[in-house]
């Protein structure tokens, strides 16, 4: 005859009640020169800042590419596509702004150096003349950005939830951009 034992306690039953670590709060309050970065930050700040500066370069290059396409696309039949290019340029600029702001929050310096921008960017600049080639170039760049953000998100993991959350939001918008470019290719 087999006797049943009491089931093991669940994880909730094993946990102690949550209490804020008041000493950690006091320590955070004392280190004013570190801005938003507290001792509880678990990311590799140097690595995260470097990743973000490369992402910043990518976003800035994408702004330039979309702007060039907006201004150089010709023909009344391309006005809706031009409008899409302009909207994407504005959204890429917003991404760049968010990334630069996060770099500063991590006590880093955003790198806007135009001399190294292209080398640090994950995407490429494009000077296509045909509307179809412009759309293809933008789709390629969006796909590159999506994969770069996916890799950064994976690398950061749970060590920096604020940066991770920002990158997930940006990646979602990059996926929308890729979808838009795919739809435009079918025109």
Short mmCIF file of C-alpha atoms in Angstrom, two decimals:
data_model
loop_
_atom_site.label_atom_id
_atom_site.label_comp_id
_atom_site.label_asym_id
_atom_site.label_seq_id
_atom_site.Cartn_x
_atom_site.Cartn_y
_atom_site.Cartn_z
CA UNK A 1 0.00 0.00 0.00
CA UNK A 2 1.37 3.41 -1.01
CA UNK A 3 0.94 6.40 1.18
CA UNK A 4 0.52 9.82 -0.33
CA UNK A 5 2.78 12.51 0.92
CA UNK A 6 1.86 16.12 1.22
CA UNK A 7 2.66 17.93 -2.02
CA UNK A 8 5.78 20.07 -1.93
CA UNK A 9 5.12 23.70 -1.12
CA UNK A 10 4.58 25.91 -4.14
CA UNK A 11 6.99 28.66 -5.02
CA UNK A 12 4.62 31.23 -3.56
CA UNK A 13 4.55 29.38 -0.25
CA UNK A 14 8.37 29.25 -0.14
CA UNK A 15 8.87 32.95 -0.71
CA UNK A 16 9.29 35.34 2.14
CA UNK A 17 7.10 38.44 2.18
CA UNK A 18 8.49 41.24 0.01
CA UNK A 19 10.05 44.19 1.74
CA UNK A 20 11.88 47.06 0.10
CA UNK A 21 15.61 47.06 0.95
CA UNK A 22 15.77 50.40 2.75
CA UNK A 23 19.57 50.37 2.91
CA UNK A 24 19.70 50.08 -0.90
CA UNK A 25 17.31 53.03 -1.12
CA UNK A 26 19.54 55.10 1.14
CA UNK A 27 22.62 54.14 -0.89
CA UNK A 28 20.83 55.18 -4.10
CA UNK A 29 19.90 58.51 -2.56
CA UNK A 30 23.54 59.24 -1.61
CA UNK A 31 25.06 58.72 -5.09
CA UNK A 32 23.61 61.71 -6.90
CA UNK A 33 26.47 61.94 -9.39
CA UNK A 34 25.45 58.61 -10.95
CA UNK A 35 22.11 59.95 -12.18
CA UNK A 36 19.65 57.19 -13.10
CA UNK A 37 22.15 54.33 -12.60
CA UNK A 38 21.84 52.77 -9.15
CA UNK A 39 23.82 49.93 -7.56
CA UNK A 40 20.94 47.65 -8.55
CA UNK A 41 21.74 48.06 -12.26
CA UNK A 42 22.87 44.65 -13.53
CA UNK A 43 23.78 45.40 -17.13
CA UNK A 44 27.27 45.81 -18.52
CA UNK A 45 27.02 49.59 -18.98
CA UNK A 46 30.06 49.88 -21.23
CA UNK A 47 28.76 47.14 -23.55
CA UNK A 48 25.18 48.46 -23.53
CA UNK A 49 26.35 52.00 -24.32
CA UNK A 50 28.49 50.69 -27.21
CA UNK A 51 25.52 48.70 -28.58
CA UNK A 52 23.28 51.73 -28.25
CA UNK A 53 25.78 54.00 -30.01
CA UNK A 54 25.86 51.58 -32.95
CA UNK A 55 22.05 51.54 -32.95
CA UNK A 56 22.10 55.35 -32.84
CA UNK A 57 24.36 55.41 -35.91
CA UNK A 58 21.98 53.02 -37.66
CA UNK A 59 18.93 55.14 -36.89
CA UNK A 60 20.64 58.35 -38.02
CA UNK A 61 21.75 56.74 -41.27
CA UNK A 62 18.18 55.49 -41.80
CA UNK A 63 16.87 59.03 -41.31
CA UNK A 64 19.27 60.24 -44.00
CA UNK A 65 18.35 57.42 -46.40
CA UNK A 66 14.60 57.92 -45.99
CA UNK A 67 14.99 61.71 -46.35
CA UNK A 68 17.01 61.30 -49.53
CA UNK A 69 14.39 58.95 -50.94
CA UNK A 70 11.63 61.36 -49.94
CA UNK A 71 13.27 64.29 -51.73
CA UNK A 72 14.46 62.43 -54.82
CA UNK A 73 11.43 60.25 -55.62
CA UNK A 74 9.71 61.76 -58.63
CA UNK A 75 6.23 61.66 -60.10
CA UNK A 76 2.74 62.37 -58.83
CA UNK A 77 2.01 58.65 -58.73
CA UNK A 78 4.74 58.33 -56.05
CA UNK A 79 3.34 60.96 -53.65
CA UNK A 80 1.87 58.32 -51.27
CA UNK A 81 5.23 56.49 -51.23
CA UNK A 82 7.08 59.74 -50.60
CA UNK A 83 4.74 60.42 -47.68
CA UNK A 84 5.59 56.97 -46.27
CA UNK A 85 9.31 57.71 -46.62
CA UNK A 86 8.90 61.00 -44.75
CA UNK A 87 6.88 59.38 -41.97
CA UNK A 88 9.51 56.67 -41.57
CA UNK A 89 12.29 59.27 -41.48
CA UNK A 90 10.49 61.05 -38.64
CA UNK A 91 9.98 57.80 -36.73
CA UNK A 92 13.63 56.80 -37.21
CA UNK A 93 14.60 60.23 -35.81
CA UNK A 94 12.39 59.52 -32.80
CA UNK A 95 14.21 56.19 -32.31
CA UNK A 96 17.56 58.00 -32.48
CA UNK A 97 16.37 60.51 -29.88
CA UNK A 98 15.23 57.76 -27.50
CA UNK A 99 18.49 55.89 -27.89
CA UNK A 100 20.60 59.02 -27.30
CA UNK A 101 18.54 59.82 -24.21
CA UNK A 102 19.06 56.31 -22.85
CA UNK A 103 22.82 56.52 -23.43
CA UNK A 104 22.89 59.71 -21.36
CA UNK A 105 20.77 58.04 -18.63
CA UNK A 106 23.43 55.31 -18.47
CA UNK A 107 26.08 58.03 -17.96
CA UNK A 108 27.42 57.59 -21.47
CA UNK A 109 27.87 59.98 -24.36
CA UNK A 110 25.87 59.57 -27.56
CA UNK A 111 28.17 59.43 -30.58
CA UNK A 112 26.89 61.69 -33.35
CA UNK A 113 30.25 61.86 -35.13
CA UNK A 114 29.45 62.06 -38.86
CA UNK A 115 32.90 60.72 -39.78
CA UNK A 116 32.24 57.33 -38.19
CA UNK A 117 28.47 57.16 -38.64
CA UNK A 118 28.47 54.93 -41.70
CA UNK A 119 31.09 52.55 -40.27
CA UNK A 120 29.15 52.10 -37.02
CA UNK A 121 25.76 51.69 -38.67
CA UNK A 122 24.26 48.24 -39.16
CA UNK A 123 22.38 49.48 -42.23
CA UNK A 124 23.68 51.07 -45.41
CA UNK A 125 23.00 54.37 -47.11
CA UNK A 126 21.34 54.19 -50.53
CA UNK A 127 21.28 56.50 -53.53
CA UNK A 128 18.89 54.59 -55.77
CA UNK A 129 17.06 56.51 -58.46
CA UNK A 130 14.13 54.17 -59.09
CA UNK A 131 11.26 54.06 -56.64
CA UNK A 132 11.30 50.24 -56.60
CA UNK A 133 15.02 50.20 -55.72
CA UNK A 134 14.42 52.78 -52.97
CA UNK A 135 11.70 50.62 -51.45
CA UNK A 136 13.92 47.52 -51.66
CA UNK A 137 16.83 49.35 -50.01
CA UNK A 138 14.56 50.50 -47.19
CA UNK A 139 13.15 47.00 -46.72
CA UNK A 140 16.66 45.56 -46.51
CA UNK A 141 17.65 48.19 -43.94
CA UNK A 142 14.54 47.54 -41.86
CA UNK A 143 15.23 43.80 -41.84
CA UNK A 144 18.83 44.47 -40.78
CA UNK A 145 17.62 46.74 -37.97
CA UNK A 146 15.08 44.17 -36.78
CA UNK A 147 17.75 41.48 -36.55
CA UNK A 148 20.22 43.83 -34.83
CA UNK A 149 17.62 44.79 -32.23
CA UNK A 150 16.67 41.15 -31.71
CA UNK A 151 20.29 40.31 -30.98
CA UNK A 152 20.72 43.28 -28.63
CA UNK A 153 17.53 42.39 -26.75
CA UNK A 154 18.73 38.81 -26.38
CA UNK A 155 22.16 39.94 -25.14
CA UNK A 156 20.75 42.40 -22.60
CA UNK A 157 18.24 39.87 -21.29
CA UNK A 158 16.80 40.87 -17.94
CA UNK A 159 19.93 42.77 -16.83
CA UNK A 160 18.65 46.15 -18.04
CA UNK A 161 14.85 46.12 -18.27
CA UNK A 162 14.59 49.80 -19.25
CA UNK A 163 16.89 49.48 -22.25
CA UNK A 164 15.31 46.15 -23.18
CA UNK A 165 11.81 47.68 -23.10
CA UNK A 166 12.92 50.59 -25.27
CA UNK A 167 14.55 48.27 -27.82
CA UNK A 168 11.46 46.03 -27.96
CA UNK A 169 9.31 49.09 -28.71
CA UNK A 170 11.69 50.32 -31.41
CA UNK A 171 11.92 46.85 -32.95
CA UNK A 172 8.12 46.64 -33.12
CA UNK A 173 8.03 49.87 -35.11
CA UNK A 174 10.84 48.63 -37.37
CA UNK A 175 8.71 45.55 -38.07
CA UNK A 176 5.84 47.86 -39.05
CA UNK A 177 8.22 49.72 -41.38
CA UNK A 178 9.32 46.45 -43.00
CA UNK A 179 5.69 45.48 -43.46
CA UNK A 180 4.97 48.87 -45.06
CA UNK A 181 7.89 48.48 -47.47
CA UNK A 182 6.76 44.94 -48.34
CA UNK A 183 3.28 46.27 -49.14
CA UNK A 184 4.78 49.02 -51.31
CA UNK A 185 6.79 46.48 -53.31
CA UNK A 186 3.49 44.89 -54.37
CA UNK A 187 2.28 48.15 -55.98
#
